[in-house]
Structures are given as C-alpha cells and as structure tokens.
JSON list of C-alpha atoms in Angstrom, two decimals:
[
{"chain": "A", "resi": 838, "resn": "ASN", "atom": "CA", "xyz": [-3.18, -3.04, 25.97]},
{"chain": "A", "resi": 839, "resn": "ALA", "atom": "CA", "xyz": [-1.59, -6.49, 25.56]},
{"chain": "A", "resi": 840, "resn": "TYR", "atom": "CA", "xyz": [-1.21, -7.43, 21.97]},
{"chain": "A", "resi": 841, "resn": "ARG", "atom": "CA", "xyz": [-1.62, -10.80, 20.44]},
{"chain": "A", "resi": 842, "resn": "TYR", "atom": "CA", "xyz": [-1.89, -12.29, 16.94]},
{"chain": "A", "resi": 843, "resn": "SER", "atom": "CA", "xyz": [-3.56, -15.44, 15.92]},
{"chain": "A", "resi": 844, "resn": "LEU", "atom": "CA", "xyz": [-3.43, -17.04, 12.49]},
{"chain": "A", "resi": 845, "resn": "ILE", "atom": "CA", "xyz": [-6.75, -18.70, 11.38]},
{"chain": "A", "resi": 846, "resn": "GLN", "atom": "CA", "xyz": [-5.84, -20.04, 7.94]},
{"chain": "A", "resi": 847, "resn": "THR", "atom": "CA", "xyz": [-3.24, -20.04, 5.00]},
{"chain": "A", "resi": 848, "resn": "GLU", "atom": "CA", "xyz": [-4.30, -21.29, 1.87]},
{"chain": "A", "resi": 849, "resn": "THR", "atom": "CA", "xyz": [-3.62, -20.82, -2.03]},
{"chain": "A", "resi": 850, "resn": "LEU", "atom": "CA", "xyz": [-6.54, -20.51, -4.09]},
{"chain": "A", "resi": 851, "resn": "VAL", "atom": "CA", "xyz": [-8.45, -18.55, -6.90]},
{"chain": "A", "resi": 852, "resn": "PRO", "atom": "CA", "xyz": [-9.70, -15.42, -5.24]},
{"chain": "A", "resi": 853, "resn": "PRO", "atom": "CA", "xyz": [-13.29, -14.09, -5.44]},
{"chain": "A", "resi": 854, "resn": "GLN", "atom": "CA", "xyz": [-13.99, -11.93, -8.79]},
{"chain": "A", "resi": 855, "resn": "ASP", "atom": "CA", "xyz": [-13.94, -8.66, -6.85]},
{"chain": "A", "resi": 856, "resn": "ILE", "atom": "CA", "xyz": [-10.51, -9.44, -5.38]},
{"chain": "A", "resi": 857, "resn": "ALA", "atom": "CA", "xyz": [-9.26, -10.58, -8.77]},
{"chain": "A", "resi": 858, "resn": "ALA", "atom": "CA", "xyz": [-10.50, -7.52, -10.53]},
{"chain": "A", "resi": 859, "resn": "ARG", "atom": "CA", "xyz": [-9.16, -5.26, -7.61]},
{"chain": "A", "resi": 860, "resn": "MET", "atom": "CA", "xyz": [-5.67, -6.99, -8.18]},
{"chain": "A", "resi": 861, "resn": "ASN", "atom": "CA", "xyz": [-5.84, -7.03, -11.72]},
{"chain": "A", "resi": 862, "resn": "LEU", "atom": "CA", "xyz": [-5.29, -10.82, -11.97]},
{"chain": "A", "resi": 863, "resn": "LYS", "atom": "CA", "xyz": [-5.66, -13.27, -14.80]},
{"chain": "A", "resi": 864, "resn": "THR", "atom": "CA", "xyz": [-8.73, -15.53, -14.55]},
{"chain": "A", "resi": 865, "resn": "ASN", "atom": "CA", "xyz": [-8.27, -18.70, -12.41]},
{"chain": "A", "resi": 866, "resn": "LYS", "atom": "CA", "xyz": [-5.03, -17.36, -11.07]},
{"chain": "A", "resi": 867, "resn": "LYS", "atom": "CA", "xyz": [-4.27, -18.90, -7.61]},
{"chain": "A", "resi": 868, "resn": "ILE", "atom": "CA", "xyz": [-2.71, -16.62, -4.93]},
{"chain": "A", "resi": 869, "resn": "LEU", "atom": "CA", "xyz": [-1.99, -16.79, -1.16]},
{"chain": "A", "resi": 870, "resn": "HIS", "atom": "CA", "xyz": [-4.98, -16.20, 1.05]},
{"chain": "A", "resi": 871, "resn": "VAL", "atom": "CA", "xyz": [-4.16, -15.59, 4.77]},
{"chain": "A", "resi": 872, "resn": "ILE", "atom": "CA", "xyz": [-6.93, -14.90, 7.41]},
{"chain": "A", "resi": 873, "resn": "CYS", "atom": "CA", "xyz": [-5.99, -13.77, 11.01]},
{"chain": "A", "resi": 874, "resn": "LEU", "atom": "CA", "xyz": [-7.13, -12.07, 14.09]},
{"chain": "A", "resi": 875, "resn": "HIS", "atom": "CA", "xyz": [-5.40, -9.36, 16.08]},
{"chain": "A", "resi": 876, "resn": "LEU", "atom": "CA", "xyz": [-6.37, -9.06, 19.72]},
{"chain": "A", "resi": 877, "resn": "ALA", "atom": "CA", "xyz": [-6.04, -6.58, 22.37]},
{"chain": "A", "resi": 878, "resn": "ASP", "atom": "CA", "xyz": [-6.15, -7.60, 25.96]},
{"chain": "A", "resi": 879, "resn": "ALA", "atom": "CA", "xyz": [-7.49, -10.91, 24.89]},
{"chain": "A", "resi": 880, "resn": "LYS", "atom": "CA", "xyz": [-10.32, -9.33, 23.08]},
{"chain": "A", "resi": 881, "resn": "PRO", "atom": "CA", "xyz": [-10.77, -9.27, 19.36]},
{"chain": "A", "resi": 882, "resn": "TYR", "atom": "CA", "xyz": [-9.68, -6.13, 17.87]},
{"chain": "A", "resi": 883, "resn": "VAL", "atom": "CA", "xyz": [-9.41, -6.50, 14.03]},
{"chain": "A", "resi": 884, "resn": "PHE", "atom": "CA", "xyz": [-9.91, -9.38, 11.55]},
{"chain": "A", "resi": 885, "resn": "GLU", "atom": "CA", "xyz": [-7.49, -9.51, 8.70]},
{"chain": "A", "resi": 886, "resn": "ASN", "atom": "CA", "xyz": [-8.55, -10.93, 5.59]},
{"chain": "A", "resi": 887, "resn": "ARG", "atom": "CA", "xyz": [-5.57, -10.59, 3.02]},
{"chain": "A", "resi": 888, "resn": "TRP", "atom": "CA", "xyz": [-4.58, -11.93, -0.45]},
{"chain": "A", "resi": 889, "resn": "ILE", "atom": "CA", "xyz": [-0.94, -11.91, -1.70]},
{"chain": "A", "resi": 890, "resn": "ASN", "atom": "CA", "xyz": [0.25, -12.24, -5.27]},
{"chain": "A", "resi": 891, "resn": "PRO", "atom": "CA", "xyz": [3.24, -14.71, -5.26]},
{"chain": "A", "resi": 892, "resn": "ASP", "atom": "CA", "xyz": [4.11, -13.54, -8.70]},
{"chain": "A", "resi": 893, "resn": "VAL", "atom": "CA", "xyz": [5.13, -10.24, -7.25]},
{"chain": "A", "resi": 894, "resn": "VAL", "atom": "CA", "xyz": [6.25, -11.64, -3.82]},
{"chain": "A", "resi": 895, "resn": "PRO", "atom": "CA", "xyz": [7.98, -15.06, -4.73]},
{"chain": "A", "resi": 896, "resn": "THR", "atom": "CA", "xyz": [9.63, -15.27, -1.35]},
{"chain": "A", "resi": 897, "resn": "ILE", "atom": "CA", "xyz": [6.17, -15.41, 0.28]},
{"chain": "A", "resi": 898, "resn": "ASN", "atom": "CA", "xyz": [6.14, -19.26, -0.40]},
{"chain": "A", "resi": 899, "resn": "GLY", "atom": "CA", "xyz": [6.86, -21.05, 2.83]},
{"chain": "A", "resi": 900, "resn": "VAL", "atom": "CA", "xyz": [6.52, -18.05, 5.11]},
{"chain": "A", "resi": 901, "resn": "ASP", "atom": "CA", "xyz": [5.33, -19.08, 8.43]},
{"chain": "A", "resi": 902, "resn": "PHE", "atom": "CA", "xyz": [2.60, -16.72, 9.63]},
{"chain": "A", "resi": 903, "resn": "SER", "atom": "CA", "xyz": [1.87, -18.54, 12.81]},
{"chain": "A", "resi": 904, "resn": "THR", "atom": "CA", "xyz": [4.15, -15.94, 14.73]},
{"chain": "A", "resi": 905, "resn": "LYS", "atom": "CA", "xyz": [4.31, -12.90, 12.52]},
{"chain": "A", "resi": 906, "resn": "SER", "atom": "CA", "xyz": [1.36, -11.25, 10.85]},
{"chain": "A", "resi": 907, "resn": "PRO", "atom": "CA", "xyz": [1.47, -10.91, 6.99]},
{"chain": "A", "resi": 908, "resn": "ASN", "atom": "CA", "xyz": [1.43, -7.31, 7.29]},
{"chain": "A", "resi": 909, "resn": "GLU", "atom": "CA", "xyz": [4.46, -7.21, 9.45]},
{"chain": "A", "resi": 910, "resn": "TRP", "atom": "CA", "xyz": [6.31, -9.58, 7.22]},
{"chain": "A", "resi": 911, "resn": "LEU", "atom": "CA", "xyz": [5.26, -7.57, 4.01]},
{"chain": "A", "resi": 912, "resn": "VAL", "atom": "CA", "xyz": [6.42, -4.26, 5.51]},
{"chain": "A", "resi": 913, "resn": "GLU", "atom": "CA", "xyz": [9.74, -5.82, 6.63]},
{"chain": "A", "resi": 914, "resn": "ASN", "atom": "CA", "xyz": [10.42, -7.38, 3.12]},
{"chain": "A", "resi": 915, "resn": "ILE", "atom": "CA", "xyz": [8.63, -6.04, 0.25]},
{"chain": "A", "resi": 916, "resn": "PRO", "atom": "CA", "xyz": [8.90, -2.23, -0.80]},
{"chain": "A", "resi": 917, "resn": "PHE", "atom": "CA", "xyz": [5.84, -0.86, -2.76]},
{"chain": "A", "resi": 918, "resn": "THR", "atom": "CA", "xyz": [5.40, 1.89, -5.13]},
{"chain": "A", "resi": 919, "resn": "ALA", "atom": "CA", "xyz": [1.93, 2.75, -4.84]},
{"chain": "A", "resi": 920, "resn": "GLY", "atom": "CA", "xyz": [-1.30, 1.97, -2.93]},
{"chain": "A", "resi": 921, "resn": "ASP", "atom": "CA", "xyz": [-4.98, 2.88, -2.10]},
{"chain": "A", "resi": 922, "resn": "ILE", "atom": "CA", "xyz": [-7.09, 2.87, 0.86]},
{"chain": "A", "resi": 923, "resn": "THR", "atom": "CA", "xyz": [-10.92, 2.76, 1.20]},
{"chain": "A", "resi": 924, "resn": "PHE", "atom": "CA", "xyz": [-12.72, 3.35, 4.57]},
{"chain": "A", "resi": 925, "resn": "SER", "atom": "CA", "xyz": [-16.26, 2.23, 5.06]},
{"chain": "A", "resi": 926, "resn": "ALA", "atom": "CA", "xyz": [-18.69, 0.68, 7.56]},
{"chain": "A", "resi": 927, "resn": "LEU", "atom": "CA", "xyz": [-20.33, -2.78, 7.71]},
{"chain": "A", "resi": 928, "resn": "ALA", "atom": "CA", "xyz": [-23.05, -4.19, 9.69]},
{"chain": "A", "resi": 929, "resn": "ALA", "atom": "CA", "xyz": [-21.77, -7.28, 11.31]},
{"chain": "A", "resi": 930, "resn": "GLY", "atom": "CA", "xyz": [-23.08, -10.44, 9.80]},
{"chain": "A", "resi": 931, "resn": "ALA", "atom": "CA", "xyz": [-23.11, -13.80, 11.66]},
{"chain": "A", "resi": 932, "resn": "PHE", "atom": "CA", "xyz": [-19.55, -14.54, 10.62]},
{"chain": "A", "resi": 933, "resn": "GLU", "atom": "CA", "xyz": [-18.06, -10.98, 11.71]},
{"chain": "A", "resi": 934, "resn": "ALA", "atom": "CA", "xyz": [-20.20, -11.27, 15.04]},
{"chain": "A", "resi": 935, "resn": "GLU", "atom": "CA", "xyz": [-18.67, -14.47, 15.94]},
{"chain": "A", "resi": 936, "resn": "ILE", "atom": "CA", "xyz": [-14.89, -13.83, 14.87]},
{"chain": "A", "resi": 937, "resn": "LEU", "atom": "CA", "xyz": [-15.17, -10.37, 16.62]},
{"chain": "A", "resi": 938, "resn": "ALA", "atom": "CA", "xyz": [-17.29, -11.32, 19.50]},
{"chain": "A", "resi": 939, "resn": "CYS", "atom": "CA", "xyz": [-19.95, -8.82, 18.85]},
{"chain": "A", "resi": 940, "resn": "LYS", "atom": "CA", "xyz": [-23.59, -8.72, 18.27]},
{"chain": "A", "resi": 941, "resn": "THR", "atom": "CA", "xyz": [-25.02, -9.33, 14.65]},
{"chain": "A", "resi": 942, "resn": "GLY", "atom": "CA", "xyz": [-25.85, -5.83, 13.21]},
{"chain": "A", "resi": 943, "resn": "GLU", "atom": "CA", "xyz": [-23.38, -3.81, 15.23]},
{"chain": "A", "resi": 944, "resn": "GLY", "atom": "CA", "xyz": [-21.51, -1.14, 13.28]},
{"chain": "A", "resi": 945, "resn": "LEU", "atom": "CA", "xyz": [-17.99, -2.17, 12.20]},
{"chain": "A", "resi": 946, "resn": "PHE", "atom": "CA", "xyz": [-15.32, 0.08, 10.78]},
{"chain": "A", "resi": 947, "resn": "VAL", "atom": "CA", "xyz": [-13.52, -1.41, 7.48]},
{"chain": "A", "resi": 948, "resn": "ILE", "atom": "CA", "xyz": [-10.41, -0.58, 5.93]},
{"chain": "A", "resi": 949, "resn": "ASP", "atom": "CA", "xyz": [-9.61, -1.93, 2.50]},
{"chain": "A", "resi": 950, "resn": "ARG", "atom": "CA", "xyz": [-6.22, -1.46, 1.23]},
{"chain": "A", "resi": 951, "resn": "SER", "atom": "CA", "xyz": [-4.19, -2.55, -1.78]},
{"chain": "A", "resi": 952, "resn": "THR", "atom": "CA", "xyz": [-0.33, -2.15, -2.52]},
{"chain": "A", "resi": 953, "resn": "TRP", "atom": "CA", "xyz": [1.28, -2.21, -5.79]},
{"chain": "A", "resi": 954, "resn": "LYS", "atom": "CA", "xyz": [4.76, -2.74, -7.19]},
{"chain": "A", "resi": 955, "resn": "ASP", "atom": "CA", "xyz": [4.67, -0.58, -10.28]},
{"chain": "A", "resi": 956, "resn": "GLU", "atom": "CA", "xyz": [1.80, -2.00, -12.33]},
{"chain": "A", "resi": 957, "resn": "ARG", "atom": "CA", "xyz": [1.41, -5.25, -10.31]},
{"chain": "A", "resi": 958, "resn": "ALA", "atom": "CA", "xyz": [-0.64, -5.81, -7.11]},
{"chain": "A", "resi": 959, "resn": "ILE", "atom": "CA", "xyz": [1.26, -7.03, -4.08]},
{"chain": "A", "resi": 960, "resn": "THR", "atom": "CA", "xyz": [-1.53, -7.48, -1.76]},
{"chain": "A", "resi": 961, "resn": "SER", "atom": "CA", "xyz": [-5.19, -6.71, -1.13]},
{"chain": "A", "resi": 962, "resn": "VAL", "atom": "CA", "xyz": [-6.54, -6.76, 2.45]},
{"chain": "A", "resi": 963, "resn": "ARG", "atom": "CA", "xyz": [-9.66, -6.14, 4.24]},
{"chain": "A", "resi": 964, "resn": "LEU", "atom": "CA", "xyz": [-9.55, -5.05, 7.90]},
{"chain": "A", "resi": 965, "resn": "VAL", "atom": "CA", "xyz": [-12.68, -5.37, 9.84]},
{"chain": "A", "resi": 966, "resn": "PHE", "atom": "CA", "xyz": [-12.51, -3.65, 13.21]},
{"chain": "A", "resi": 967, "resn": "ALA", "atom": "CA", "xyz": [-14.35, -4.65, 16.24]},
{"chain": "A", "resi": 968, "resn": "PRO", "atom": "CA", "xyz": [-17.41, -2.22, 17.50]},
{"chain": "A", "resi": 969, "resn": "GLY", "atom": "CA", "xyz": [-16.05, 0.93, 19.13]},
{"chain": "A", "resi": 970, "resn": "TYR", "atom": "CA", "xyz": [-12.82, 1.39, 16.99]},
{"chain": "A", "resi": 971, "resn": "GLN", "atom": "CA", "xyz": [-11.96, 5.02, 16.08]},
{"chain": "A", "resi": 972, "resn": "LEU", "atom": "CA", "xyz": [-9.61, 6.36, 13.69]},
{"chain": "A", "resi": 973, "resn": "HIS", "atom": "CA", "xyz": [-7.94, 9.77, 14.55]},
{"chain": "A", "resi": 974, "resn": "THR", "atom": "CA", "xyz": [-5.56, 11.97, 12.62]},
{"chain": "A", "resi": 975, "resn": "ASP", "atom": "CA", "xyz": [-4.09, 15.11, 13.28]},
{"chain": "A", "resi": 976, "resn": "LEU", "atom": "CA", "xyz": [-4.07, 18.11, 10.60]}
]
C-alpha cells in the first residue's frame, strides 16, 4: 500500500467542552488543533482530529505539519508517562462520508486516545477509519 499524508488544517483555538474536559484544561484555554487525512493507495484510510496542549509541548509552536503528521512528530519528540485508549464505532455522517469517501450511515471504526506527561495532557486525538478497517491483535 502506498501511504500518503495530507494536512487539512492547523489552528489555535478553544476546544469543544468535551475535549477541554478530557484534557483537564482551564476554561477558554486555546490549544493547537490539527486536522489531517492519511491515505493508502490514494484512498482515504483514517481521518485524524488532534488537539495538542502547547503548555506541555512548547516546542510545538511553529512545527510544520505539511510533510510530517502530528503523531509522527510527537512520537519522535515528546515522551509521555500515561495514556488511555477508547475503541468505538460511528455511523458516518455527511462530514465523515465526504472526507472518507464513503456512504452516509456506513459503519466506521473509531479510536479516541489521550496521552499525558504526569498530570498534564499532551494530546487528545480521534482517529476515524474508513469502512472495512479491522484491528487485529495476537494474544
């Protein structure tokens, strides 16, 4: 599979209440929001909707995510001490159907993940996978 990464948007803004609560942020705290798409063989594979706390990752300001995904940059540069992962499913709405090139109502696999440095959230990300994605683990 030929992999390609595409940055859609980067901006600094106040996150929605659910993200702020998940990251234990103060009210009206602006953080970095990065939206991108990962493709396999020129087809959408996973949509990444990521929030990054610049108070915990001060070197994030000015990072160019046009060629390297935020996940790749974070793994290479920022150690974490804890994290959590939630797996779920989602019926594609109009937005997901458009960005993942699927039909509205199709089932999508979702991973919500947060990483922490001690008691402070580094990042919170939602990964929404195109229809047909499977997660396999060995025991």
